Amino acid sequence: MPGPHTTPVPPSVPVPSEPARDPGDMARRRRWRTNPVRVGFIAAVPVLGLVEPRLGGVALIAALVVLWRGNPWPRAGKVAATIAAMALLGAVVPDPPKAAGTKAADTKAAGTKTLVAPRTPKATPKATTPPAPDYRGKKLDVAYGQATKAGFVVSSHDASEKNTFVRSRSLWTVCFQEPGRGGVRPTLDFAVVRSGAPCPKKDGEPIPWPTMPELVWKTWRTARTEVVALGVRSDHVEARAAYRNDTLPGSEGEYDDWRVCAHDPAEGAKVPADTRVTLYLSSQDNGCPEPHRGTGMAVDLPDRDDDGDPDYRDPFPGDRDRNTRFPDGVPHLGDSDGSGGSSGGSHGGGWSVCHHTRLC
């Protein structure tokens, strides 16, 4: 007996699974649907509308899409945000100009004549230069820093006719200043001179350096004071003996009353601040060299024993082997213990170079 009839069950077909979503893509989608993004789109509407009304319209459409698509806000909130975005765009978009035909029709209907005043071009406001503080007399580095902080674009140039390139601002002093305007920021141009130099009368003129006065036959003390008053540094004033075989006393105070026989620079020469001045002196008893008084020519004082000491200060007159430099006698090669020429009197008790050197 045949068994019960069974209907075969078809094999189950596997249902294709949905592809897995990229987490990064989902994060990006979520980021575009956040509240800050929605508010940003609304804020962009008036900004782009100021630039170009059509850009504002495009921004409005994008804002509406972001507001209404996938937004969990309540409907009332969406409507309020939509109205706010449209109001912001309307506030920045200018009104369209009236057509010329409409204006003419309105005028004709009113039956009155409209007088059109001629248009006058708007005067462009002229840029004004703000007043600048007075920086004259200040060091250039100080004036430069203060003017820059005050908002000026600062430049500088040599105020003399030489137009020397200005470097190392700390070594220059401001004489003149010229404010101006070079674009948006005001400018200030300094005319400067080397520190210690007098300012010229006008920008670009020679510096009025002082000139050397006549100092011949003035005392060292008086002449030195006059030179320093010209702006010369005191350590740049040097004293020398006017006679070739003369020497100055040991200390400066001992020749205060000596007289000037010549000086360099000469009378009438310009004396810049860095000038070195030499005064040639002689005692009042000896006078100045003749006939070249005032010219600094090399002349010797009388020296009868020819030992290098002038007669007026020779401690051993008539003895050419002894002088202020060698009071015990001038050393001679071959001298030994009082022998070899003159004895003790003329050679200083036999002083010999052989005893003190390896020359013998």
Coordinates of C-alpha atoms in Angstrom, one line a residue:
M1 CA 0.0 0.0 0.0
P2 CA 1.5 3.2 -1.1
G3 CA 2.5 5.7 1.6
P4 CA 1.0 9.2 2.1
H5 CA 1.7 11.7 -0.7
T6 CA 4.0 14.5 0.5
T7 CA 4.6 17.7 -1.3
P8 CA 8.3 18.6 -1.7
V9 CA 9.3 21.8 0.0
P10 CA 11.4 24.1 -2.3
P11 CA 14.8 25.0 -0.9
S12 CA 14.8 28.5 0.8
V13 CA 16.4 31.2 -1.2
P14 CA 18.7 33.4 0.9
V15 CA 17.6 37.0 1.1
P16 CA 20.4 39.4 0.2
S17 CA 21.4 41.4 3.2
E18 CA 21.6 45.2 3.1
P19 CA 25.2 46.4 2.5
A20 CA 26.8 47.8 5.6
R21 CA 27.0 51.6 5.8
D22 CA 30.2 53.4 6.1
P23 CA 30.5 54.8 9.6
G24 CA 32.3 57.9 8.2
D25 CA 29.5 58.5 5.8
M26 CA 26.9 58.3 8.5
A27 CA 28.9 60.6 10.7
R28 CA 29.1 63.2 7.8
R29 CA 25.3 62.9 7.4
R30 CA 24.7 63.4 11.0
R31 CA 27.1 66.4 11.1
W32 CA 25.1 68.2 8.3
R33 CA 21.9 67.7 10.3
T34 CA 23.2 69.4 13.6
N35 CA 21.7 72.5 15.0
P36 CA 24.9 74.6 14.5
V37 CA 24.9 73.8 10.8
R38 CA 21.2 74.8 10.5
V39 CA 21.8 78.1 12.3
G40 CA 24.9 78.7 10.1
F41 CA 22.9 78.3 7.0
I42 CA 20.3 80.8 8.3
A43 CA 23.1 83.3 9.2
A44 CA 24.7 83.0 5.7
V45 CA 21.5 84.2 4.1
P46 CA 21.8 88.0 4.9
V47 CA 25.6 87.9 4.5
L48 CA 25.5 86.5 0.9
G49 CA 22.5 88.8 0.2
L50 CA 24.6 91.8 0.9
V51 CA 27.2 90.6 -1.6
E52 CA 24.7 89.6 -4.3
P53 CA 20.9 89.3 -3.9
R54 CA 20.9 86.2 -6.1
L55 CA 23.5 84.5 -3.8
G56 CA 21.2 85.4 -0.9
G57 CA 18.3 83.6 -2.7
V58 CA 20.4 80.5 -3.2
A59 CA 21.4 80.5 0.5
L60 CA 17.8 80.9 1.5
I61 CA 16.8 77.8 -0.5
A62 CA 19.7 75.8 1.0
A63 CA 18.6 76.9 4.5
L64 CA 15.1 75.8 3.9
V65 CA 16.3 72.4 2.8
V66 CA 18.4 72.0 5.9
L67 CA 15.6 73.2 8.1
W68 CA 12.8 71.0 6.8
R69 CA 14.6 67.8 5.8
G70 CA 15.4 65.4 8.6
N71 CA 15.0 68.1 11.3
P72 CA 13.6 66.9 14.6
W73 CA 12.4 70.5 15.5
P74 CA 8.7 71.0 16.0
R75 CA 6.8 72.4 13.2
A76 CA 6.3 75.8 14.9
G77 CA 10.1 76.1 15.3
K78 CA 10.7 75.3 11.6
V79 CA 8.1 77.9 10.5
A80 CA 9.7 80.6 12.8
A81 CA 13.2 79.8 11.5
T82 CA 11.9 80.0 7.9
I83 CA 10.2 83.4 8.5
A84 CA 13.4 84.7 10.2
A85 CA 15.6 83.6 7.2
M86 CA 13.2 85.3 4.7
A87 CA 13.0 88.4 6.8
L88 CA 16.8 88.7 7.1
L89 CA 17.1 88.4 3.3
G90 CA 14.4 91.0 2.7
A91 CA 16.2 93.4 5.1
V92 CA 19.4 93.4 3.1
V93 CA 18.1 93.2 -0.5
P94 CA 17.6 96.8 -1.9
D95 CA 14.2 97.8 -3.4
P96 CA 14.0 97.5 -7.2
P97 CA 14.2 100.9 -8.9
K98 CA 11.0 102.3 -10.4
A99 CA 10.7 102.2 -14.2
A100 CA 11.0 105.4 -16.2
G101 CA 7.5 104.9 -17.7
T102 CA 5.9 104.6 -14.3
K103 CA 7.5 107.8 -13.1
A104 CA 6.2 109.6 -16.3
A105 CA 2.7 108.2 -15.9
D106 CA 2.6 109.3 -12.2
T107 CA 3.7 112.8 -13.1
K108 CA 1.2 113.1 -16.0
A109 CA -1.6 111.9 -13.8
A110 CA -0.8 114.4 -11.2
G111 CA -0.8 117.2 -13.8
T112 CA 2.1 118.9 -12.3
K113 CA 5.6 119.7 -13.6
T114 CA 8.5 118.1 -11.8
L115 CA 11.6 120.1 -11.7
V116 CA 14.7 117.9 -11.7
A117 CA 17.6 119.5 -10.0
P118 CA 21.0 118.9 -11.7
R119 CA 23.1 116.3 -10.0
T120 CA 26.2 117.6 -8.3
P121 CA 29.1 115.2 -8.0
K122 CA 29.8 114.2 -4.4
A123 CA 33.0 115.6 -3.1
T124 CA 35.4 112.9 -2.1
P125 CA 36.6 113.6 1.4
K126 CA 40.2 114.5 1.3
A127 CA 42.5 112.5 3.6
T128 CA 43.8 114.6 6.3
T129 CA 47.3 114.2 7.9
P130 CA 47.1 114.0 11.7
P131 CA 49.3 116.5 13.6
A132 CA 52.6 114.9 14.6
P133 CA 54.4 115.5 17.9
D134 CA 57.6 117.6 17.8
Y135 CA 60.5 115.1 17.7
R136 CA 63.2 117.7 16.8
G137 CA 66.3 117.4 18.9
K138 CA 65.7 113.8 19.8
K139 CA 68.0 110.9 18.9
L140 CA 66.7 109.2 15.8
D141 CA 66.2 105.8 17.4
V142 CA 64.0 107.3 20.1
A143 CA 62.0 109.5 17.7
Y144 CA 61.6 106.6 15.3
G145 CA 60.2 104.3 18.0
Q146 CA 57.8 106.9 19.3
A147 CA 56.5 107.9 15.9
T148 CA 56.0 104.3 14.8
K149 CA 53.9 103.6 17.9
A150 CA 51.9 106.8 17.1
G151 CA 50.9 105.2 13.8
F152 CA 53.3 106.9 11.4
V153 CA 55.2 105.3 8.6
V154 CA 58.7 106.7 9.4
S155 CA 61.6 107.5 7.0
S156 CA 64.8 109.5 7.4
H157 CA 67.5 111.2 5.4
D158 CA 70.7 113.3 5.9
A159 CA 69.8 116.9 6.5
S160 CA 73.1 118.2 5.1
E161 CA 74.1 118.8 1.4
K162 CA 76.1 115.5 1.4
N163 CA 73.0 113.3 1.7
T164 CA 74.9 110.6 3.5
F165 CA 73.1 107.2 3.9
V166 CA 71.7 107.0 7.4
R167 CA 72.6 103.9 9.4
S168 CA 72.8 103.2 13.1
R169 CA 69.9 105.4 14.2
S170 CA 71.4 105.9 17.7
L171 CA 74.2 108.0 16.1
W172 CA 71.9 110.6 14.5
T173 CA 69.7 113.5 15.8
V174 CA 66.5 114.9 14.3
C175 CA 66.7 118.4 12.9
F176 CA 63.5 118.7 10.8
Q177 CA 60.4 116.6 10.3
E178 CA 57.9 116.6 7.4
P179 CA 54.5 114.9 7.9
G180 CA 52.5 113.5 4.9
R181 CA 50.3 110.7 3.8
G182 CA 51.3 107.7 1.7
G183 CA 48.1 105.8 1.3
V184 CA 46.1 104.7 4.3
R185 CA 48.7 105.5 7.1
P186 CA 50.2 108.9 7.7
T187 CA 54.0 109.3 7.0
L188 CA 56.7 111.2 8.8
D189 CA 60.1 112.0 7.2
F190 CA 63.0 113.0 9.5
A191 CA 65.9 115.1 8.3
V192 CA 68.8 114.2 10.6
V193 CA 72.5 115.1 11.3
R194 CA 75.2 113.2 13.1
S195 CA 74.8 113.5 16.9
G196 CA 76.9 116.5 18.1
A197 CA 76.6 118.4 14.8
P198 CA 74.6 121.6 14.5
C199 CA 71.5 121.6 12.3
P200 CA 71.6 123.5 9.0
K201 CA 69.4 126.5 8.5
K202 CA 67.3 124.5 6.0
D203 CA 67.1 120.9 5.0
G204 CA 69.8 120.1 2.4
E205 CA 72.1 123.1 3.3
P206 CA 75.7 122.7 4.6
I207 CA 76.2 122.1 8.3
P208 CA 77.3 125.4 10.0
W209 CA 80.4 123.9 11.7
P210 CA 82.2 126.4 14.0
T211 CA 85.6 127.7 12.7
M212 CA 88.9 127.7 14.5
P213 CA 89.7 131.0 16.3
E214 CA 93.1 132.7 16.5
L215 CA 94.8 131.2 19.5
V216 CA 98.5 132.2 19.1
W217 CA 100.1 133.6 22.3
K218 CA 97.1 132.6 24.4
T219 CA 97.9 130.5 27.4
W220 CA 97.3 126.7 27.2
R221 CA 94.5 127.0 29.8
T222 CA 92.6 129.7 27.9
A223 CA 93.1 128.2 24.4
R224 CA 92.0 124.8 25.5
T225 CA 88.8 126.2 27.0
E226 CA 88.0 128.0 23.8
V227 CA 88.5 124.8 21.7
V228 CA 86.3 122.7 24.0
A229 CA 83.6 125.4 23.7
L230 CA 83.5 124.8 20.0
G231 CA 82.2 121.2 20.7
V232 CA 85.6 119.4 20.6
R233 CA 86.0 116.7 23.1
S234 CA 88.5 117.6 25.9
D235 CA 90.5 114.4 25.3
H236 CA 90.9 115.4 21.6
V237 CA 92.9 118.6 22.6
E238 CA 96.6 117.8 22.7
A239 CA 99.6 119.9 23.9
R240 CA 103.0 119.6 22.3
A241 CA 106.3 121.6 22.6
A242 CA 106.7 124.2 20.0
Y243 CA 110.5 123.7 19.8
R244 CA 111.8 120.4 18.6
N245 CA 114.4 120.0 21.4
D246 CA 112.0 121.2 24.1
T247 CA 109.6 119.1 26.3
L248 CA 106.6 119.9 28.3
P249 CA 106.7 119.7 32.1
G250 CA 105.6 116.4 33.6
S251 CA 102.1 117.2 34.7
E252 CA 99.5 119.2 32.8
G253 CA 99.0 121.9 35.5
E254 CA 102.7 122.9 35.2
Y255 CA 102.3 124.4 31.7
D256 CA 99.0 126.1 32.2
D257 CA 100.7 129.5 31.6
W258 CA 102.7 128.4 28.6
R259 CA 101.8 130.2 25.4
V260 CA 100.4 128.8 22.1
C261 CA 102.8 129.3 19.2
A262 CA 100.8 127.4 16.6
H263 CA 97.7 125.2 16.3
D264 CA 96.3 122.6 14.0
P265 CA 93.7 123.2 12.5
A266 CA 94.7 126.7 11.6
E267 CA 92.6 129.8 12.1
G268 CA 89.4 129.8 10.1
A269 CA 89.3 126.1 9.5
K270 CA 86.0 124.2 10.1
V271 CA 86.0 122.2 13.3
P272 CA 83.6 119.2 13.3
A273 CA 82.8 117.5 16.6
D274 CA 85.3 114.7 16.1
T275 CA 88.2 117.0 15.2
R276 CA 91.5 116.5 17.0
V277 CA 93.3 119.8 17.9
T278 CA 97.0 120.1 18.5
L279 CA 98.4 123.2 20.3
Y280 CA 102.1 123.9 20.1
L281 CA 103.3 125.5 23.3
S282 CA 106.4 127.4 24.6
S283 CA 107.2 129.0 27.9
Q284 CA 106.7 132.7 27.9
D285 CA 110.5 133.3 28.6
N286 CA 111.5 131.5 25.4
G287 CA 108.8 133.0 23.1
C288 CA 107.8 131.3 19.9
P289 CA 110.0 130.2 17.0
E290 CA 110.9 133.0 14.6
P291 CA 110.4 133.8 11.8
H292 CA 107.7 131.1 11.5
R293 CA 105.6 132.1 14.5
G294 CA 102.2 130.6 14.2
T295 CA 103.1 128.0 11.6
G296 CA 104.4 125.2 13.7
M297 CA 107.8 124.8 11.9
A298 CA 110.4 122.7 13.7
V299 CA 112.9 125.0 15.3
D300 CA 115.5 124.2 18.1
L301 CA 116.2 126.3 21.2
P302 CA 119.8 127.2 21.9
D303 CA 121.9 124.2 23.2
R304 CA 125.6 125.1 23.5
D305 CA 126.8 121.7 24.7
D306 CA 124.6 119.8 22.2
D307 CA 123.4 117.3 24.8
G308 CA 119.8 117.5 23.8
D309 CA 118.8 119.8 26.8
P310 CA 118.1 123.5 25.9
D311 CA 120.3 125.8 27.8
Y312 CA 117.4 127.3 29.8
R313 CA 116.8 123.9 31.6
D314 CA 120.2 122.1 31.2
P315 CA 121.2 120.9 34.7
F316 CA 124.7 120.3 33.5
P317 CA 125.6 123.3 31.3
G318 CA 128.8 122.7 29.3
D319 CA 128.8 118.9 29.9
R320 CA 127.6 117.1 26.8
D321 CA 127.9 113.7 28.5
R322 CA 125.3 114.4 31.1
N323 CA 121.7 115.6 30.6
T324 CA 118.3 115.3 32.2
R325 CA 117.9 111.8 30.7
F326 CA 121.3 110.5 31.8
P327 CA 122.3 112.5 34.9
D328 CA 125.1 109.9 35.6
G329 CA 126.5 110.2 32.1
V330 CA 125.6 108.9 28.7
P331 CA 126.6 105.2 28.4
H332 CA 129.4 104.3 25.9
L333 CA 130.4 100.9 24.7
G334 CA 133.6 99.7 26.2
D335 CA 133.2 101.6 29.4
S336 CA 134.0 99.6 32.6
D337 CA 134.3 100.6 36.2
G338 CA 135.5 104.1 35.7
S339 CA 138.0 103.4 33.0
G340 CA 137.8 103.9 29.2
G341 CA 137.7 107.6 28.8
S342 CA 136.7 110.2 31.4
S343 CA 136.6 109.1 35.0
G344 CA 133.6 109.2 37.3
G345 CA 132.8 112.9 36.7
S346 CA 132.0 112.7 33.0
H347 CA 130.8 109.1 32.8
G348 CA 128.9 108.8 36.0
G349 CA 131.3 106.7 38.1
G350 CA 132.1 104.2 35.4
W351 CA 128.6 103.1 34.4
S352 CA 129.1 100.7 31.5
V353 CA 126.6 99.2 29.1
C354 CA 128.8 96.1 29.2
H355 CA 127.8 95.4 32.8
H356 CA 124.1 95.5 32.0
T357 CA 123.9 93.9 28.5
R358 CA 125.6 91.1 26.5
L359 CA 127.0 93.6 23.9
C360 CA 130.6 93.3 25.2

